[in-house]
Short mmCIF file of C-alpha atoms in Angstrom, two decimals:
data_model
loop_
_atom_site.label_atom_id
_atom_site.label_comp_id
_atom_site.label_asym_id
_atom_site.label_seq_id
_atom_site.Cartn_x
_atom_site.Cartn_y
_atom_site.Cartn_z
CA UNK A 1 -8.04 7.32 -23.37
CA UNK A 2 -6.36 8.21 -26.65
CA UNK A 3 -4.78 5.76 -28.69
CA UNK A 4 -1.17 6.90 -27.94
CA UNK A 5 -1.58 5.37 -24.53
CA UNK A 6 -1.10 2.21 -23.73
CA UNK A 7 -1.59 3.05 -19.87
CA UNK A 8 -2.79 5.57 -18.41
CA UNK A 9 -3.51 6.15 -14.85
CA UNK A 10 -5.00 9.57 -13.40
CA UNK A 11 -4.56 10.26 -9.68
CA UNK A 12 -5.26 6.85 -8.45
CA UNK A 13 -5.04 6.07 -4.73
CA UNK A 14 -4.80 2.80 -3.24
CA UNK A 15 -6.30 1.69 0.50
CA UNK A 16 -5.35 -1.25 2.16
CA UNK A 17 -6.97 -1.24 6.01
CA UNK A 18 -7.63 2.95 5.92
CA UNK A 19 -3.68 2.95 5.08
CA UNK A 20 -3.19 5.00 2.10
CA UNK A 21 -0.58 3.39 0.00
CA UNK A 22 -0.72 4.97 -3.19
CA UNK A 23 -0.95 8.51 -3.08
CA UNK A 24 -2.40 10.15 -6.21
CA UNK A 25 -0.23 8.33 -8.82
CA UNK A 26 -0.62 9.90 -12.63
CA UNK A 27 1.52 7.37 -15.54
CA UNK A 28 1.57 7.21 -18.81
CA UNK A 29 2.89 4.56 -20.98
CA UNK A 30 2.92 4.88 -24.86
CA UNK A 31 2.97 2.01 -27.21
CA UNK A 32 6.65 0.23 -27.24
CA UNK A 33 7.57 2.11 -24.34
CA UNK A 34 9.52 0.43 -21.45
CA UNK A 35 8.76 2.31 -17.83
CA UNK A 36 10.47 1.09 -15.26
CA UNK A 37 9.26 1.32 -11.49
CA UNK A 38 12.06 1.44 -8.57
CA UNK A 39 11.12 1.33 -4.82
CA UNK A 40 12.34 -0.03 -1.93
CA UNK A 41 9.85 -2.83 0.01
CA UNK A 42 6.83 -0.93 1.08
CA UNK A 43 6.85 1.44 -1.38
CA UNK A 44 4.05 0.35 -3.35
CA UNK A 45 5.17 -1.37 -6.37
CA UNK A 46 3.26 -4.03 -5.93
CA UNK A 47 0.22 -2.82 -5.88
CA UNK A 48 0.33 -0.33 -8.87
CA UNK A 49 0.59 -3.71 -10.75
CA UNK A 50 -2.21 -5.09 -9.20
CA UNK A 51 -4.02 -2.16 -9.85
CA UNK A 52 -3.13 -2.05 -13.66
CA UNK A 53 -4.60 -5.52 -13.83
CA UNK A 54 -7.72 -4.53 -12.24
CA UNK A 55 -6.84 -7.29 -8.95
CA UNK A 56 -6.88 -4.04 -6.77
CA UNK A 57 -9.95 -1.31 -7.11
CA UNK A 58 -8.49 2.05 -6.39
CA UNK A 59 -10.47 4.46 -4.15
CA UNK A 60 -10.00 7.43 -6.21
CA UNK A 61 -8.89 7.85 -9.84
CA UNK A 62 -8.93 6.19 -13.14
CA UNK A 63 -7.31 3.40 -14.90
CA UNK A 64 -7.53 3.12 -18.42
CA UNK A 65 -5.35 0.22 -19.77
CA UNK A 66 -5.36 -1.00 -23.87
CA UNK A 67 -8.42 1.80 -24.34
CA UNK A 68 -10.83 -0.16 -21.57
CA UNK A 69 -11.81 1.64 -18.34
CA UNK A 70 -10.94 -1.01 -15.72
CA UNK A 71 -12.28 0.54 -13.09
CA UNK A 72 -15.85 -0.21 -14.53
CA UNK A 73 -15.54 -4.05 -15.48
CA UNK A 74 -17.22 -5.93 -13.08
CA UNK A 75 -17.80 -10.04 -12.59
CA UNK A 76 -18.24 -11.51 -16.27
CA UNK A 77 -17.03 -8.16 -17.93
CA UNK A 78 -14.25 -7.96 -15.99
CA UNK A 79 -13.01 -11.71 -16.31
CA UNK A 80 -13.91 -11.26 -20.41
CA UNK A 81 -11.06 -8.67 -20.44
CA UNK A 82 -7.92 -10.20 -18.58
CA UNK A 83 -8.93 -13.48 -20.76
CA UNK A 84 -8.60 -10.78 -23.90
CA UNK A 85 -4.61 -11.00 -23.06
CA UNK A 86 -4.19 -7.29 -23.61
CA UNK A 87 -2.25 -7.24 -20.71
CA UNK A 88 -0.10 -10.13 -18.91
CA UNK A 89 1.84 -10.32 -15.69
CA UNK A 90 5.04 -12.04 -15.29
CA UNK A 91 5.48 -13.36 -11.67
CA UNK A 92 8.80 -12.67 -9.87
CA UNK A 93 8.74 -16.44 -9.18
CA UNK A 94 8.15 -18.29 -12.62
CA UNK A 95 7.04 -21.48 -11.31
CA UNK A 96 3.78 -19.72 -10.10
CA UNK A 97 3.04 -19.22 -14.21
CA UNK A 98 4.18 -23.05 -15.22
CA UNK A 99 2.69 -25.88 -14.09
CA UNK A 100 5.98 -28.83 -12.51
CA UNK A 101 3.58 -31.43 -14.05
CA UNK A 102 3.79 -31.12 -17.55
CA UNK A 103 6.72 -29.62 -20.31
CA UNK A 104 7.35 -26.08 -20.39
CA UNK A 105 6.46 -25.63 -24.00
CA UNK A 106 2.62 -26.82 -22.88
CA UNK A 107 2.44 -24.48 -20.38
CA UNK A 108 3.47 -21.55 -22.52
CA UNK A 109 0.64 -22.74 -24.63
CA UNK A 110 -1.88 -23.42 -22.36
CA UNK A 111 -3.97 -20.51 -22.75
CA UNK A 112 -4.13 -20.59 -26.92
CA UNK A 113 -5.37 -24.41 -26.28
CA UNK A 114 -8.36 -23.39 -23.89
CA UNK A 115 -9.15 -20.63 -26.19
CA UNK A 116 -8.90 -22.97 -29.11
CA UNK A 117 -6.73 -21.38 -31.14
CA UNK A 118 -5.84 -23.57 -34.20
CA UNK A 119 -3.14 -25.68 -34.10
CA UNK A 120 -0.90 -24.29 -36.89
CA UNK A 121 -1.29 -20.64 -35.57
CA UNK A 122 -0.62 -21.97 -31.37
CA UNK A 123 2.97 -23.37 -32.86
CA UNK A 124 3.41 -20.06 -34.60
CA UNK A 125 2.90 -18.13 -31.97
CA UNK A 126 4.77 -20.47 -30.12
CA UNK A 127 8.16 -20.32 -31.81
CA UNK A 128 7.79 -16.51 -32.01
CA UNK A 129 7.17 -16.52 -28.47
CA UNK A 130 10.68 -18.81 -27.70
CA UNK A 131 12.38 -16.73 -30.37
CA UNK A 132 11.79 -13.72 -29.10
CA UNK A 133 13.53 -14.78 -25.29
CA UNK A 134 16.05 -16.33 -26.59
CA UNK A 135 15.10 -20.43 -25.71
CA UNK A 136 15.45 -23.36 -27.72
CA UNK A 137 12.18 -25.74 -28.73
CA UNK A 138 14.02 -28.72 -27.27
CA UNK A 139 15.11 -27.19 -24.38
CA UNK A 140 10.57 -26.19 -23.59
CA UNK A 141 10.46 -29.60 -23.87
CA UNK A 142 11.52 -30.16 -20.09
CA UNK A 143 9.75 -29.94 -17.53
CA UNK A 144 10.45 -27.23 -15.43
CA UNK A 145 12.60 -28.11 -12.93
CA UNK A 146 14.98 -29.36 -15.67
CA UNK A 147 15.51 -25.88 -16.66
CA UNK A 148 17.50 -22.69 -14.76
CA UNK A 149 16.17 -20.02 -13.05
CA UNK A 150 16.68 -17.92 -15.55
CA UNK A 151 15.41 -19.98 -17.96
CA UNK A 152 12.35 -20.36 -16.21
CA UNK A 153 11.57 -17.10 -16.52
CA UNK A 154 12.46 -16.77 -19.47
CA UNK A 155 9.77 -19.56 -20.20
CA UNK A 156 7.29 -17.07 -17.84
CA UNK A 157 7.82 -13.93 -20.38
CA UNK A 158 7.27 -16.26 -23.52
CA UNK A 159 3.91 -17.67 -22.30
CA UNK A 160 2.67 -14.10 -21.51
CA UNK A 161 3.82 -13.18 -25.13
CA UNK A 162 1.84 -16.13 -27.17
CA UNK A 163 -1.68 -13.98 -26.33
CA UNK A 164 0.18 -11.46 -27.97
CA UNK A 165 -0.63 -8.32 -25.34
CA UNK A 166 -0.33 -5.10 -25.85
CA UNK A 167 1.10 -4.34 -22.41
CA UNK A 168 3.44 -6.50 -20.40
CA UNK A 169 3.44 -5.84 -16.58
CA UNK A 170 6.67 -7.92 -15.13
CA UNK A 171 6.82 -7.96 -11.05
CA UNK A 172 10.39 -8.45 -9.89
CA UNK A 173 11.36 -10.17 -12.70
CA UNK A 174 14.96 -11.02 -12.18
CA UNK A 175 15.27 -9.90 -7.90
CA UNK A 176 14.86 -14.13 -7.72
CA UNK A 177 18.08 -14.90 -10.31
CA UNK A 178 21.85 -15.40 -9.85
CA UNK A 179 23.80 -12.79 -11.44
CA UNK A 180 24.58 -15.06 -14.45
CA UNK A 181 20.81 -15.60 -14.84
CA UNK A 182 19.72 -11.79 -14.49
CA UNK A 183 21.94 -10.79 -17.33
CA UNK A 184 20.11 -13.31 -19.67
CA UNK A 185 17.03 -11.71 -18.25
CA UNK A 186 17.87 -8.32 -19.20
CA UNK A 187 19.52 -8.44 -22.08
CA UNK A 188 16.32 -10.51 -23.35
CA UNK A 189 13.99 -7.85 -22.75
CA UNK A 190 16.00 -5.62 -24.25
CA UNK A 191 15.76 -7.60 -27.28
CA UNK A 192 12.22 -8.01 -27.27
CA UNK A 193 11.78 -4.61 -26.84
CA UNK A 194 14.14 -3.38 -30.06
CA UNK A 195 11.90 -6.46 -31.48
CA UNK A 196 8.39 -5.72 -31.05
CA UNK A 197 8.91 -1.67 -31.17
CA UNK A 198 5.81 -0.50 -30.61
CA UNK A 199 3.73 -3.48 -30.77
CA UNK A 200 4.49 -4.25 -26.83
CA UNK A 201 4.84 -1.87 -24.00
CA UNK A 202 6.07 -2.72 -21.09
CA UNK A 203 5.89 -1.87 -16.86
CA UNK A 204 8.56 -3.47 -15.13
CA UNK A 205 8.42 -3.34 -11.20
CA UNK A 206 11.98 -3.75 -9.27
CA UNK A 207 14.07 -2.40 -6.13
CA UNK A 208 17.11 -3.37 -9.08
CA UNK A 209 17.71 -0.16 -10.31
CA UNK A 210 21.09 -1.44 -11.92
CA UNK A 211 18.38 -3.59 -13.86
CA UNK A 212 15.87 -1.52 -14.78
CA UNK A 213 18.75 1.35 -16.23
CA UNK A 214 19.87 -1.06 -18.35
CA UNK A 215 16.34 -2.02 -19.86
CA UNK A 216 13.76 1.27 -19.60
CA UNK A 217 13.21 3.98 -21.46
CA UNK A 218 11.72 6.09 -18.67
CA UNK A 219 12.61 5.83 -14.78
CA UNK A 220 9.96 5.99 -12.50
CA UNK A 221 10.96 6.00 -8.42
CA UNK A 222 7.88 4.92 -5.77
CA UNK A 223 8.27 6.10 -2.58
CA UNK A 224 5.41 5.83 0.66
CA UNK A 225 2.84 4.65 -2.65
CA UNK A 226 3.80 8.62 -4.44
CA UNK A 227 5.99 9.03 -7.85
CA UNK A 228 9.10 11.15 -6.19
CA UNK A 229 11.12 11.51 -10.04
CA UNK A 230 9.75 10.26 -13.15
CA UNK A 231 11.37 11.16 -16.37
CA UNK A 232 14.11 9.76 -18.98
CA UNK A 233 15.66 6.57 -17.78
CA UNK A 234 19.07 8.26 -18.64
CA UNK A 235 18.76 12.00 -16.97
CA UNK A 236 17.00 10.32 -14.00
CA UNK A 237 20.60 7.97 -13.42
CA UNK A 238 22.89 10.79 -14.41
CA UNK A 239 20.88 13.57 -12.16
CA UNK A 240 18.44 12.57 -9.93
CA UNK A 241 16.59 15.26 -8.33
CA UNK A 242 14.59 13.64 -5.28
CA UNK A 243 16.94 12.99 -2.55
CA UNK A 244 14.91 9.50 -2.44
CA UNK A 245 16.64 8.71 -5.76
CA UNK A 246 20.06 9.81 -4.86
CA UNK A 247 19.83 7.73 -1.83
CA UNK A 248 19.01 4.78 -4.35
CA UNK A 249 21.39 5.61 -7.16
CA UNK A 250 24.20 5.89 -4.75
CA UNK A 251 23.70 2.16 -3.09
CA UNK A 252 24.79 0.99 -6.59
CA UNK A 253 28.57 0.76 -7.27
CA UNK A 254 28.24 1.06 -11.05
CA UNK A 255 24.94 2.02 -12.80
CA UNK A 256 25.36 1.31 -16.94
CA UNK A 257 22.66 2.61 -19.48
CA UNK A 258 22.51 1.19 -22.88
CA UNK A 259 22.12 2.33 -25.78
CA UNK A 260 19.33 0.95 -26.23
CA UNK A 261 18.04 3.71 -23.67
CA UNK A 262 15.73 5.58 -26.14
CA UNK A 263 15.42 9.36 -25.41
#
């Protein structure tokens, strides 16, 4: 894989029980780009994340993620490279990332402790982390039913930042939230994303397509596990091509783009 790419998957299919559900996908993501995936339930959104992380071994095609070839990392090799943190998941549900037991601001540093990362350098990282979503250090120090939903998450995206990854993969990320909440979402990975430039790339998963227009650089739509449209978050909203994406764009009253939108 060439260093411009971030992500890159080559005609990867996807088997679950002899059902086929993804169909040849190609991607590329480039360093500080934001792709976002749309699909309804079923169409395999999912699973391209798992696949990224290497959870899910595809039955044909390649996955190259942060210059490794995931499909050959096996047992140690394998666990070696998701501890590397050059790519993290964000759950839809936040709580499965923080632990109720203990304050938020351990959990987002859990990881830096087991790997034992000084001290000095784990509350750097930490701060940066919190800074760059947006949360107070007194508010981490909660636990984390004390916080909102959206905080919560918020929480999720920071302790996936402290390991400093070069890809973030984020799975429903705000489909959980209030409308309130979602907003604060957004608009904080849009920030991180104008902040880190090309230090962070990110794949964010979501049937939200109001959401993901407001955040991506590049629209990708899923449908029955194959890519159906795939090209500039703002062309893809203004003219969709795939009847599929129509269908999608017209279930949405209003649809805004930012300007943050990069071409």
């Amino acid at each position: 894989m060439t260093s411009n790419r971030v992500l890159q998957l080559d005609a990867v299919s996807v088997d679950y029980d002899k059902v086929r559900v993804l169909d040849g996908i190609s991607l590329t993501i480039r360093p500080g780009e934001v792709v976002g995936v749309v699909g309804e339930s079923g169409s395999g959104k999912t699973t391209l994340a798992r696949t990224v992380l290497g959870a899910v071994a595809p039955a044909a095609g390649q996955v190259h993620v942060a210059g490794r070839d995931v499909n050959r990392l096996r047992g140690r090799a394998l666990r070696r490279w998701r501890r590397s943190g050059a790519v993290q998941y964000v759950f839809q549900d936040p709580l499965r990332s923080l632990d109720p037991g203990i304050p938020v601001a351990d959990s987002i540093v859990e990881g830096l402790k087991i790997a034992r990362i000084p001290a000095a350098e784990v509350a750097r990282r930490r701060a940066a982390a919190l800074e760059a979503v947006g949360l107070d250090e007194d508010l981490v120090t909660r636990l984390p039913s004390g916080l909102s939903g959206g905080q919560r998450q918020r929480a999720a995206i920071a302790r996936a930042l402290v390991v400093e990854p070069r890809l973030l993969v984020l799975d429903e990320p705000v489909s959980a939230l209030d409308a309130a909440s979602r907003d604060h979402v957004v608009q904080a990975l849009i920030a991180l994303r104008d902040r880190r430039g090309s230090d962070l790339a990110m794949l964010v998963i979501s049937h939200d397509i109001g959401s993901l227009a407001a955040m991506s650089d590049r629209l990708v739509v899923l449908d029955h596990g194959q890519i159906v449209e795939d090209g500039p978050t703002r062309g893809v909203i203004a003219q969709p091509q795939h009847p599929y994406t129509q269908r999608l764009i017209a279930s949405v009253p209003v649809i805004h783009t930012t300007s943050a939108n990069r071409p």
